[in-house]
XYZ file of C-alpha atoms in Angstrom:
779
model
C -44.332 4.272 87.162
C -44.180 1.331 89.614
C -43.516 1.910 93.347
C -40.172 0.752 94.641
C -39.842 -2.050 97.175
C -39.109 -0.714 100.660
C -36.650 -2.774 102.671
C -35.040 -2.404 106.074
C -31.751 -0.585 105.531
C -29.953 -2.294 108.420
C -30.729 -5.856 107.314
C -28.402 -7.546 104.807
C -29.759 -7.843 101.305
C -31.243 -11.309 100.625
C -30.124 -13.498 97.793
C -32.205 -12.426 94.728
C -33.107 -15.961 93.684
C -34.081 -17.088 97.195
C -36.057 -13.899 97.719
C -37.923 -14.409 94.441
C -38.716 -18.073 95.215
C -39.850 -17.217 98.745
C -42.273 -14.573 97.478
C -43.468 -16.867 94.707
C -44.162 -19.704 97.138
C -45.771 -17.355 99.630
C -48.171 -16.178 96.984
C -49.385 -19.719 96.351
C -49.555 -20.605 100.051
C -46.535 -22.845 100.402
C -44.841 -20.549 102.955
C -46.267 -18.414 105.700
C -44.470 -15.525 107.382
C -44.197 -15.903 111.140
C -43.857 -13.141 113.663
C -40.211 -13.892 114.179
C -39.457 -13.639 110.536
C -38.965 -17.421 110.106
C -40.746 -19.244 107.342
C -42.237 -22.668 107.899
C -42.783 -24.896 104.932
C -45.994 -26.493 103.874
C -44.526 -29.909 104.520
C -44.247 -29.047 108.217
C -47.842 -27.886 108.176
C -48.924 -31.173 106.650
C -47.058 -33.074 109.380
C -48.835 -31.066 112.047
C -52.165 -31.626 110.359
C -51.558 -35.360 110.094
C -50.901 -35.502 113.835
C -54.304 -33.989 114.413
C -55.975 -36.442 112.038
C -58.483 -38.673 113.807
C -58.365 -36.647 116.979
C -60.900 -34.257 118.299
C -60.310 -30.802 116.872
C -58.665 -28.571 119.463
C -57.704 -24.907 119.532
C -54.142 -25.289 118.229
C -55.160 -27.343 115.175
C -58.079 -25.018 114.492
C -55.833 -21.993 114.677
C -53.425 -23.594 112.269
C -56.186 -24.249 109.745
C -57.416 -20.686 110.049
C -53.887 -19.445 109.625
C -53.588 -21.386 106.364
C -56.429 -19.320 104.870
C -54.661 -16.026 105.508
C -53.320 -14.231 102.454
C -49.578 -13.764 102.076
C -48.745 -10.829 104.300
C -45.984 -9.744 101.952
C -48.668 -8.749 99.439
C -50.754 -6.691 101.870
C -50.146 -2.933 101.549
C -49.500 -2.665 105.312
C -46.560 -5.053 105.012
C -43.114 -3.425 104.926
C -42.050 -5.769 102.130
C -44.242 -4.504 99.281
C -46.191 -1.298 98.746
C -48.206 -1.270 95.496
C -51.106 0.733 94.094
C -51.949 -2.056 91.653
C -53.517 -4.283 94.352
C -57.073 -3.942 95.623
C -58.612 -5.644 98.681
C -62.299 -6.368 99.040
C -64.032 -6.313 102.399
C -63.382 -4.538 105.664
C -60.495 -6.741 106.810
C -57.787 -6.561 104.228
C -55.829 -9.381 105.848
C -58.712 -11.817 105.376
C -59.328 -11.489 101.652
C -56.905 -12.261 98.836
C -55.923 -9.158 96.881
C -56.758 -8.607 93.231
C -55.114 -6.525 90.527
C -56.557 -3.144 89.669
C -57.933 -2.862 86.139
C -55.522 -1.048 83.819
C -56.299 2.523 83.015
C -57.900 3.288 79.713
C -55.752 4.871 77.030
C -58.113 7.832 76.711
C -59.993 9.287 79.673
C -63.294 9.594 77.840
C -63.905 5.953 78.697
C -63.556 6.603 82.422
C -65.346 8.923 84.781
C -62.252 10.270 86.475
C -60.875 12.531 83.763
C -61.993 14.957 81.053
C -62.079 14.002 77.388
C -59.154 14.997 75.224
C -59.914 18.286 73.524
C -59.812 18.251 69.708
C -56.404 18.764 68.159
C -56.100 21.239 65.275
C -53.318 21.872 62.747
C -50.935 24.492 64.111
C -51.870 26.886 61.279
C -55.519 27.163 62.379
C -56.806 29.856 64.720
C -59.537 28.515 66.987
C -62.060 30.292 69.178
C -62.101 29.267 72.815
C -65.908 29.403 73.016
C -67.582 26.026 72.514
C -70.518 25.904 70.122
C -73.425 23.655 71.087
C -76.879 23.308 69.543
C -80.049 21.829 70.982
C -81.972 19.056 69.225
C -85.446 19.897 68.041
C -88.182 18.274 65.973
C -90.153 20.709 63.797
C -93.872 20.429 64.599
C -94.817 20.647 60.912
C -93.221 19.128 57.803
C -90.680 21.421 56.157
C -91.506 21.473 52.454
C -89.130 21.993 49.554
C -88.754 25.411 48.053
C -90.783 25.560 44.836
C -88.807 27.447 42.143
C -90.814 30.063 40.295
C -88.401 30.488 37.395
C -88.046 34.182 38.231
C -85.088 33.775 40.588
C -82.473 36.288 39.498
C -78.810 35.488 39.034
C -76.801 38.162 40.867
C -73.720 39.702 39.352
C -70.598 38.725 41.256
C -68.651 41.927 41.986
C -66.005 40.713 44.455
C -63.963 42.761 46.892
C -62.972 45.303 44.222
C -66.418 46.905 44.420
C -67.387 45.638 47.854
C -66.071 45.759 51.418
C -64.370 42.773 53.019
C -66.000 42.287 56.427
C -64.405 38.935 57.297
C -61.360 37.064 55.995
C -59.173 34.282 57.352
C -55.536 35.331 57.440
C -53.689 31.998 57.284
C -55.287 29.258 55.226
C -53.167 26.196 54.291
C -53.309 25.621 50.537
C -52.467 22.747 48.224
C -48.818 23.837 48.151
C -48.492 23.094 51.876
C -48.897 19.848 53.784
C -49.835 18.909 57.336
C -46.905 19.054 59.756
C -48.120 19.129 63.363
C -51.105 19.795 65.585
C -51.993 20.920 69.066
C -55.059 21.434 71.234
C -56.401 24.886 70.438
C -54.585 25.198 67.125
C -52.322 28.180 66.513
C -50.463 29.621 69.485
C -51.086 33.142 70.650
C -54.148 35.313 70.981
C -57.008 34.862 68.532
C -57.260 37.853 66.225
C -60.442 39.797 65.599
C -61.229 39.135 61.923
C -64.698 40.641 61.642
C -65.001 44.388 61.176
C -65.644 46.603 64.177
C -69.051 48.238 64.473
C -69.180 52.012 64.367
C -72.096 52.226 66.787
C -75.481 50.731 67.691
C -76.955 51.818 64.376
C -74.310 49.981 62.354
C -76.143 47.035 60.771
C -73.092 45.236 59.333
C -73.222 41.484 59.910
C -70.368 40.009 61.936
C -69.197 36.656 60.521
C -67.215 33.896 62.207
C -66.251 30.288 61.408
C -63.202 29.462 63.580
C -64.948 26.719 65.502
C -65.474 22.993 64.943
C -66.703 22.180 61.425
C -66.814 25.857 60.408
C -65.330 26.751 57.016
C -66.159 30.306 55.907
C -63.061 31.979 54.471
C -64.235 35.433 53.355
C -67.320 37.639 53.420
C -67.711 40.720 51.212
C -70.447 43.289 51.791
C -71.747 44.341 48.383
C -74.788 46.314 49.509
C -76.607 47.082 52.745
C -78.066 43.584 53.049
C -76.179 41.778 50.264
C -73.133 39.617 50.981
C -70.840 37.465 48.835
C -69.309 34.522 50.675
C -66.249 32.428 49.852
C -65.855 29.001 51.449
C -62.494 27.695 52.572
C -61.459 24.635 50.506
C -60.483 21.414 52.225
C -57.177 22.005 54.002
C -54.060 21.387 51.908
C -56.157 21.326 48.705
C -57.783 23.931 46.456
C -61.069 22.119 45.884
C -64.063 20.371 47.536
C -66.178 23.365 48.522
C -69.752 22.241 49.154
C -70.262 21.965 52.909
C -70.742 25.293 54.710
C -71.257 26.217 58.352
C -70.694 29.670 59.875
C -72.015 32.196 62.398
C -73.516 35.656 61.929
C -74.173 38.298 64.586
C -75.770 41.762 64.750
C -78.815 40.654 62.728
C -81.904 42.697 61.967
C -85.354 41.188 62.305
C -87.384 40.519 59.150
C -84.877 42.131 56.773
C -84.300 40.168 53.510
C -80.573 39.399 53.555
C -79.153 38.163 50.284
C -76.285 35.644 50.552
C -74.318 34.277 47.585
C -71.678 31.579 47.983
C -69.420 32.128 44.983
C -67.028 29.131 44.897
C -68.998 25.887 45.027
C -67.583 22.940 43.086
C -70.354 20.528 42.088
C -72.131 20.999 38.742
C -75.444 19.774 40.132
C -77.023 20.236 43.520
C -80.267 19.603 45.352
C -80.633 23.381 45.739
C -81.903 23.309 42.170
C -84.578 20.792 43.269
C -85.979 22.602 46.302
C -83.367 22.142 49.059
C -83.295 25.037 51.512
C -80.379 25.988 53.825
C -80.539 25.553 57.591
C -80.842 28.380 60.132
C -80.286 28.287 63.914
C -81.155 31.164 66.258
C -79.578 31.176 69.719
C -82.330 33.387 71.094
C -85.030 31.025 69.842
C -83.102 28.060 71.242
C -82.730 29.589 74.715
C -86.235 31.086 74.964
C -88.456 28.755 72.983
C -86.453 25.520 72.578
C -86.402 25.890 68.785
C -83.367 24.398 67.026
C -82.323 24.051 63.394
C -85.001 24.892 60.846
C -85.174 25.375 57.061
C -85.070 28.968 55.919
C -84.631 30.557 52.513
C -86.384 31.849 49.428
C -85.401 32.935 45.894
C -82.947 30.049 45.846
C -80.834 29.660 42.716
C -77.886 27.343 41.971
C -75.977 28.415 38.863
C -72.701 28.241 37.001
C -70.557 31.366 37.152
C -67.603 30.624 34.854
C -64.245 28.901 35.030
C -61.966 28.894 38.041
C -58.416 27.715 38.580
C -56.990 25.229 36.057
C -60.092 25.715 33.910
C -62.385 24.018 36.424
C -65.937 25.393 36.348
C -67.214 27.255 39.391
C -70.758 27.334 40.676
C -72.657 29.592 43.033
C -75.625 29.398 45.384
C -77.739 32.431 46.162
C -80.702 32.724 48.530
C -82.617 35.203 50.675
C -82.787 34.677 54.456
C -84.776 36.496 57.152
C -83.607 36.410 60.770
C -86.184 36.175 63.572
C -84.670 38.678 66.069
C -82.691 41.894 66.235
C -79.040 41.637 67.287
C -79.247 37.873 67.489
C -76.523 35.274 67.048
C -77.430 32.838 64.281
C -75.801 29.985 62.387
C -76.234 28.941 58.749
C -75.345 25.441 57.517
C -75.594 23.083 54.554
C -76.674 20.147 56.747
C -77.316 19.373 60.409
C -73.871 19.724 62.072
C -72.524 16.857 64.154
C -69.040 17.623 65.468
C -66.290 15.563 67.029
C -67.123 17.083 70.428
C -70.756 15.995 69.967
C -69.545 12.430 69.491
C -67.321 12.632 72.576
C -70.221 13.861 74.712
C -72.390 11.002 73.479
C -69.707 8.387 74.172
C -69.136 9.811 77.648
C -72.850 9.426 78.385
C -72.658 5.803 77.214
C -69.634 5.121 79.425
C -71.393 6.596 82.487
C -74.566 4.573 81.976
C -74.098 1.162 83.676
C -76.753 -0.542 81.558
C -75.237 0.564 78.242
C -71.633 0.239 79.396
C -72.283 -3.432 80.220
C -72.938 -4.274 76.557
C -70.644 -1.703 74.925
C -66.870 -1.719 75.105
C -65.253 1.526 73.980
C -61.704 1.586 72.714
C -59.500 3.726 70.516
C -58.888 2.090 67.152
C -55.982 4.452 66.359
C -55.033 8.093 66.282
C -55.593 10.313 63.278
C -52.876 12.404 61.623
C -53.560 15.234 64.062
C -53.564 12.856 67.041
C -57.316 12.693 67.619
C -58.580 9.273 68.814
C -60.632 7.270 66.309
C -63.126 5.470 68.517
C -64.183 1.837 68.136
C -67.283 0.407 69.833
C -67.849 -3.315 70.325
C -71.517 -3.976 71.127
C -72.795 -7.419 72.128
C -74.373 -9.248 75.042
C -71.983 -11.242 77.236
C -72.255 -14.911 76.301
C -72.689 -17.603 78.950
C -70.199 -19.928 77.263
C -67.116 -19.255 75.112
C -68.492 -21.521 72.400
C -71.594 -19.361 72.046
C -69.501 -16.221 71.927
C -67.340 -17.670 69.163
C -70.413 -18.687 67.140
C -71.702 -15.121 66.860
C -71.459 -13.465 63.484
C -70.255 -9.881 63.110
C -71.679 -6.682 61.639
C -69.329 -3.764 60.881
C -70.608 -0.178 60.606
C -68.789 3.123 60.107
C -69.574 6.770 59.360
C -68.087 10.185 58.477
C -65.251 9.092 56.225
C -66.379 12.207 54.327
C -66.501 14.885 57.033
C -69.012 17.143 55.274
C -71.653 14.386 55.096
C -73.014 14.951 58.585
C -76.224 13.007 57.929
C -74.222 9.798 58.322
C -73.528 10.673 61.974
C -77.223 11.192 62.693
C -78.058 7.790 61.195
C -75.257 6.296 63.293
C -76.647 8.054 66.362
C -80.053 6.453 65.781
C -78.473 3.042 65.316
C -76.498 3.327 68.579
C -79.541 4.565 70.498
C -81.435 1.474 69.390
C -78.732 -1.199 69.707
C -77.696 0.018 73.184
C -81.295 0.166 74.377
C -83.275 -2.352 76.389
C -85.913 -3.342 73.805
C -86.407 -7.071 73.075
C -85.246 -6.582 69.475
C -82.028 -4.925 70.638
C -81.444 -7.752 73.130
C -81.934 -10.307 70.370
C -79.551 -8.532 68.009
C -76.873 -8.386 70.702
C -77.398 -12.079 71.370
C -76.939 -12.914 67.690
C -74.173 -10.538 66.613
C -71.002 -8.769 67.575
C -71.237 -5.181 66.304
C -68.009 -3.358 65.462
C -68.771 0.353 65.065
C -66.447 3.193 64.034
C -68.726 6.242 64.468
C -66.307 8.846 63.036
C -63.616 7.689 60.615
C -62.240 11.134 59.761
C -62.227 13.221 62.956
C -59.588 15.629 61.641
C -61.719 16.559 58.635
C -64.803 17.000 60.831
C -62.931 19.249 63.254
C -61.483 21.621 60.630
C -64.663 21.746 58.507
C -63.499 19.811 55.438
C -66.080 18.561 52.978
C -64.370 15.425 51.684
C -60.673 15.007 52.598
C -58.480 14.255 55.578
C -55.444 16.338 56.532
C -53.452 14.357 53.974
C -55.403 16.312 51.348
C -56.912 13.098 49.990
C -60.280 11.329 50.011
C -60.005 8.484 52.537
C -62.766 6.576 50.755
C -60.392 6.025 47.841
C -57.567 4.581 49.944
C -58.885 1.495 51.726
C -56.272 -0.557 49.857
C -53.432 1.688 50.958
C -50.192 0.463 52.481
C -49.349 3.943 53.817
C -50.335 3.433 57.436
C -48.750 6.700 58.582
C -50.532 8.789 55.941
C -53.974 7.136 56.102
C -54.125 5.611 59.605
C -57.915 5.740 59.979
C -58.778 3.534 56.990
C -55.632 1.388 57.328
C -56.499 0.379 60.899
C -60.160 -0.092 59.990
C -59.273 -2.515 57.193
C -56.789 -4.285 59.463
C -59.418 -4.626 62.196
C -61.870 -6.158 59.722
C -59.215 -8.555 58.402
C -58.589 -9.844 61.919
C -62.322 -10.047 62.534
C -62.770 -12.182 59.400
C -60.201 -14.620 60.765
C -62.236 -15.002 63.959
C -65.811 -15.118 62.689
C -68.086 -14.573 59.713
C -68.910 -10.942 58.936
C -72.493 -10.896 57.733
C -72.712 -7.241 56.702
C -70.590 -4.130 56.285
C -72.087 -0.667 55.810
C -70.507 2.784 55.634
C -72.873 5.707 56.319
C -72.580 8.650 53.895
C -74.558 11.667 52.713
C -75.621 12.640 49.182
C -75.936 16.207 47.889
C -77.375 15.518 44.414
C -80.163 12.943 44.935
C -83.160 12.902 47.237
C -84.252 9.989 49.466
C -82.057 7.377 51.142
C -80.521 4.489 49.183
C -77.694 1.963 49.146
C -74.742 1.230 46.906
C -73.687 -2.425 46.821
C -71.675 -4.927 44.791
C -73.097 -7.473 42.341
C -72.043 -11.092 42.770
C -71.508 -13.444 39.835
C -71.888 -16.560 41.978
C -75.022 -18.439 40.786
C -75.582 -19.807 44.289
C -76.016 -16.269 45.667
C -77.649 -14.631 42.684
C -79.284 -11.337 43.708
C -78.726 -12.073 47.407
C -76.854 -8.800 47.900
C -80.033 -6.936 46.864
C -82.294 -8.543 49.445
C -81.237 -6.334 52.364
C -81.808 -3.056 50.439
C -85.212 -4.281 49.258
C -86.207 -5.189 52.826
C -85.070 -1.765 54.041
C -87.199 -0.088 51.386
C -90.229 -2.008 52.660
C -89.529 -1.031 56.282
C -88.999 2.650 55.372
C -91.255 3.189 52.355
C -91.481 6.965 52.830
C -87.704 7.537 53.047
C -85.786 4.728 51.332
C -85.808 4.316 47.550
C -84.792 0.903 46.202
C -84.879 2.195 42.611
C -82.096 4.651 43.507
C -79.853 1.799 44.690
C -76.943 0.782 42.506
C -74.774 -2.347 42.554
C -72.244 -1.511 39.866
C -68.558 -1.939 40.728
C -66.649 0.704 38.792
C -62.914 0.881 38.367
C -62.863 4.363 39.913
C -64.487 2.914 43.065
C -61.996 0.092 43.623
C -60.526 1.865 46.649
C -63.847 2.521 48.413
C -64.803 0.768 51.607
C -67.696 -1.223 50.150
C -65.652 -2.618 47.228
C -62.564 -3.442 49.299
C -64.628 -5.214 51.983
C -66.566 -7.056 49.285
C -63.342 -8.323 47.757
C -62.184 -9.376 51.230
C -65.152 -11.741 51.399
C -68.065 -9.735 52.873
C -70.886 -10.431 50.420
C -73.290 -7.855 51.870
C -71.079 -4.760 51.622
C -72.849 -1.404 51.277
C -72.619 2.359 51.323
C -75.716 3.988 52.822
C -76.411 7.363 51.204
C -78.719 9.664 53.181
C -79.735 12.783 51.304
C -79.067 16.358 52.383
C -82.495 17.136 50.991
C -85.643 15.167 51.656
C -88.051 12.524 50.493
C -90.070 12.253 47.310
C -91.920 9.135 48.496
C -95.296 8.416 50.084
C -96.533 10.592 52.899
C -93.215 12.456 53.137
C -93.242 13.608 49.537
C -91.435 16.943 48.906
C -90.455 17.401 52.560
C -87.008 17.747 54.110
C -85.595 15.037 56.342
C -84.984 16.093 59.945
C -82.482 14.735 62.449
C -85.298 12.630 63.882
C -85.932 11.112 60.447
C -82.243 10.261 60.104
C -82.116 8.700 63.572
C -85.272 6.729 62.793
C -83.446 5.327 59.777
C -80.862 3.890 62.178
C -83.667 2.150 64.078
C -85.112 0.771 60.842
C -81.686 -0.511 59.850
C -81.767 -2.742 62.943
C -85.295 -3.934 62.173
C -84.205 -4.862 58.654
C -81.240 -6.769 60.029
C -83.650 -8.905 62.085
C -85.803 -9.570 59.015
C -82.722 -10.438 56.983
C -81.578 -13.029 59.552
C -84.993 -14.469 60.381
C -84.797 -18.303 60.539
C -88.122 -18.309 58.718
C -86.979 -17.657 55.150
C -90.403 -16.601 53.870
C -89.514 -12.894 53.605
C -86.153 -13.705 52.056
C -87.728 -15.963 49.419
C -90.419 -13.424 48.569
C -87.802 -10.703 48.119
C -85.733 -12.949 45.826
C -88.780 -13.641 43.643
C -89.572 -9.917 43.480
C -85.965 -9.106 42.597
C -85.971 -11.680 39.810
C -89.002 -10.042 38.259
C -87.482 -6.574 38.593
C -84.237 -7.681 36.944
C -86.169 -9.309 34.094
C -87.987 -6.044 33.490
C -84.745 -4.060 33.541
C -83.088 -6.418 31.058
C -86.082 -6.276 28.698
C -86.027 -2.501 28.915
C -82.303 -2.353 28.228
C -82.535 -4.694 25.255
C -85.414 -2.731 23.791
C -83.367 0.448 24.026
C -80.533 -1.283 22.187
C -82.893 -2.720 19.559
C -81.983 -6.324 20.339
C -84.230 -9.352 20.639
C -83.348 -11.983 23.215
C -85.136 -14.714 25.120
C -84.509 -13.383 28.579
C -86.495 -16.060 30.345
C -83.916 -18.697 29.430
C -80.596 -16.856 29.602
C -80.995 -13.852 31.904
C -78.511 -15.322 34.386
C -75.798 -15.099 31.744
C -76.133 -11.323 31.536
C -73.860 -9.401 33.877
C -76.080 -7.109 35.915
C -73.491 -4.328 35.840
C -74.197 -3.942 32.129
C -77.755 -2.803 32.755
C -76.933 -0.394 35.583
C -75.827 3.188 35.282
C -72.814 4.710 36.969
C -72.944 5.641 40.638
C -71.778 9.084 39.419
C -70.537 10.700 42.574
C -67.658 13.123 42.753
C -64.650 12.772 40.508
C -62.454 10.403 42.493
C -59.349 11.365 40.564
C -59.442 14.790 42.225
C -58.774 13.227 45.627
C -56.826 10.125 44.720
C -53.077 9.576 44.790
C -50.310 10.069 47.305
C -50.738 12.472 50.231
C -49.407 15.956 49.723
C -46.231 15.533 51.784
C -45.145 12.556 49.654
C -45.706 14.143 46.246
C -42.250 15.801 46.172
C -40.533 12.560 47.024
C -42.531 10.759 44.364
C -41.444 13.298 41.754
C -37.790 12.784 42.721
C -38.171 9.020 42.365
C -39.850 9.445 38.969
C -37.016 11.674 37.747
C -34.470 9.069 38.751
C -36.427 6.368 36.963
C -36.558 8.489 33.778
C -32.761 8.965 33.663
C -31.185 7.009 30.759
C -29.365 3.950 31.913
C -26.492 2.202 30.212
C -27.797 -0.678 28.198
C -26.341 -3.880 29.461
C -25.468 -6.723 27.176
C -27.674 -9.673 27.671
C -25.427 -12.554 28.753
C -25.628 -15.760 26.768
C -27.095 -18.477 28.882
C -26.249 -21.704 27.002
C -23.332 -23.157 25.084
C -25.446 -23.455 21.916
C -26.180 -19.710 21.991
C -22.488 -18.900 22.354
C -21.580 -21.210 19.452
C -24.201 -19.659 17.168
C -23.017 -16.162 18.074
C -19.397 -17.145 17.327
C -20.268 -18.654 13.934
C -22.405 -15.682 12.962
C -19.625 -13.221 13.734
C -17.041 -15.364 11.865
C -19.211 -15.662 8.765
C -19.908 -11.922 8.778
C -16.183 -11.214 8.797
C -15.624 -13.651 5.903
C -18.358 -12.002 3.850
C -16.948 -8.564 4.512
C -13.507 -9.783 3.420
C -14.901 -11.071 0.085
C -16.736 -7.775 -0.565
C -20.258 -9.200 -0.033
C -20.732 -8.035 3.516
C -22.687 -4.957 4.573
C -19.539 -3.060 5.410
C -18.056 -3.002 1.908
C -19.545 -1.572 -1.210
C -23.179 -1.919 -0.164
C -23.611 1.435 1.543
C -21.555 3.230 -1.131
C -23.426 1.772 -4.076
C -25.333 4.444 -5.994
C -28.601 2.540 -6.158
C -30.813 1.514 -3.304
C -31.834 -1.633 -5.174
C -28.254 -2.830 -5.354
C -27.867 -2.162 -1.633
C -31.001 -4.191 -0.879
C -29.923 -7.050 -3.118
C -26.540 -7.208 -1.368
C -28.168 -7.315 2.056
C -30.506 -10.076 0.928
C -27.509 -12.106 -0.315
C -25.771 -11.682 3.045
C -28.864 -12.807 5.010
C -29.434 -15.775 2.708
C -25.789 -16.830 2.867
C -25.669 -16.551 6.664
C -28.888 -18.521 7.061
C -27.707 -21.268 4.683
C -24.344 -21.531 6.391
C -25.862 -21.757 9.860
C -28.126 -24.549 8.697
C -25.188 -26.494 7.242
C -22.950 -25.998 10.288
C -24.227 -28.311 13.053
C -24.013 -27.203 16.614
C -21.977 -29.064 19.191
C -23.331 -32.565 19.698
C -25.510 -33.042 22.747
C -24.150 -36.466 23.701
C -20.662 -36.773 25.236
C -19.809 -39.800 23.041
C -20.291 -37.748 19.859
C -18.324 -34.850 21.272
C -15.271 -37.015 21.834
C -15.279 -38.315 18.231
C -16.099 -35.043 16.508
C -13.182 -33.464 14.651
C -11.816 -30.120 15.609
C -13.192 -30.187 19.182
C -11.412 -30.723 22.443
C -12.685 -31.325 25.906
C -13.156 -28.131 27.803
C -13.459 -28.652 31.546
C -15.252 -25.391 31.991
C -17.922 -26.180 29.413
C -18.395 -29.648 30.780
C -18.945 -28.259 34.254
C -21.618 -25.847 32.997
C -23.663 -28.545 31.338
C -23.823 -30.828 34.361
């Protein structure tokens, strides 16, 4: 790793200590190397300089002074003493300028311009196509309206592969019985198999399906009729559930033909598809010829329940009709706008290559995921002129894609980064005020393989922020650890994790209610300000601040309990807006990025030294809470003077549940630790020998001795429980005998005093002798 020192082989080896001291002193200018190899000390130089003091400067003294400014020749690469690649020399004359150390290489080459980015690493069970999938960005010229159900949408009969033809099926799919073991770039070794059916000729109109690329997750396609297909999504790896996100490719299309697609194994009981959401379609021919990207496409949309699945869990299905724009085109269908791990790497590379943005953004790797993919951390701030000003900055922490299928969070994060790394005055001011810590993709493994909710541990990372299992949940463990260290350095004003929501329209926040009277309703000010800045996208009435027990492991609750008062989860819908001018229209990628810009504007309003906006929002919130409490009490049929005692009511009591997915489905130990946990539980359930509780004091031992002696005496006289009582014919006689024994024992113990506590009494008491062992115990 480090170059070896080159020395003259014929010269004797110097003494190590003298050699070290000579080089050390040369570095600081106390020795200079002469042509003859002799070293003259600085004290000799000072003597020569003092002889020149007061005289007219002549050539010899001038040369000596110039020679003093020369760098140590032993550190110059041309010197035979040391050859190192770690030293850099500025200027044309290397012997005139002091060398400097080269900056250390970055851990991952994406942060430098000299090497390619690390390709995504896949589990070794996954087959991966070599072709890279990329999509252009496009803004629809017209609003894309919701699908309006007519009530006549038919529910198709699911026939399955028994009556249909399988045209695509993944061969090896890790299930819940398996667990993640290893990964590699490119996934499974060997040639990629052809899974789609082969066409019989140019007239064969069978669709060719594919999903073995980043974020793809189609498992099986069955052709039921000429243009009717039943699709099965692949569950999250190493689980048998969480099927909601979908993203796949179709080829060999026919223009204008009504294709009927039915996804047969969705998991959520409710979906925005029942409220007008339409799937996304992308045509490669339109993208290359006309610059048209993702657009909404679909009619006759129906979301319905289709019976029970494994373990009695209900299954749901989505059916819709799609029309492709070109013959023999390559198209993609998706649940939301895809944003892959490679997309993030390309964006970060562009940031690193831009000098203006790279000056205010430091890119590092927070950790590596289970599969070995870097989890990137961005630190964004303006360089401070003084260390004291840098230390006085507060922090803001943002993250996204802890749930890999919620791609809208990445588009909001993209808009935020575009704004905060820009040159606008507001961005400059925010960088002057804050240090931004940004984790743009918390679950890269899940994004790469096309999971909807889990990591490769088969668990929901947003339920494990309290975990101690660093090796199983590295992404959230290192994120929490980073925030803990940040809290020790400076105040963290706000934490927000960007998510997506598949059952509610609009954009909204989840927060945590504080019971501190000094900060009453303060955690609701930021969401209310955001609703005013984005009135046609953000719904304050959809916000919720209830802290449920099932959400104790989420990022917002854990960070709130760590001391971050303004801790939120931003939920951006997969659907659209029902507000203002954007009513009943889908949100585009541009709308999601604009939300990132508005987040920054709201942060400026929230921190404005002029507290007028803050005070107005608090007054408005007080009125809103009063109305909610009155409404709640009226529903319960209670009468209460809210104006006087509303602060005594816990606000969680008037709020509904955040009602997301069932967290218990994704909670618990990772899959590879479940077997070990069962072994430990079996050992704990094994019956153990009951140990006698040792007597701790002398008084307890004396009472035990007397009790046993009296029991023996009673048994000898025929009154004890061992004689005659159990063999008596009547239960009453047995009970009377037992009562006599208990009464006699109790009376005797009361009459028999215990050993005296004082040593003087113990010496005079009859029938007792000094016991050295007992005396030693009582001291």
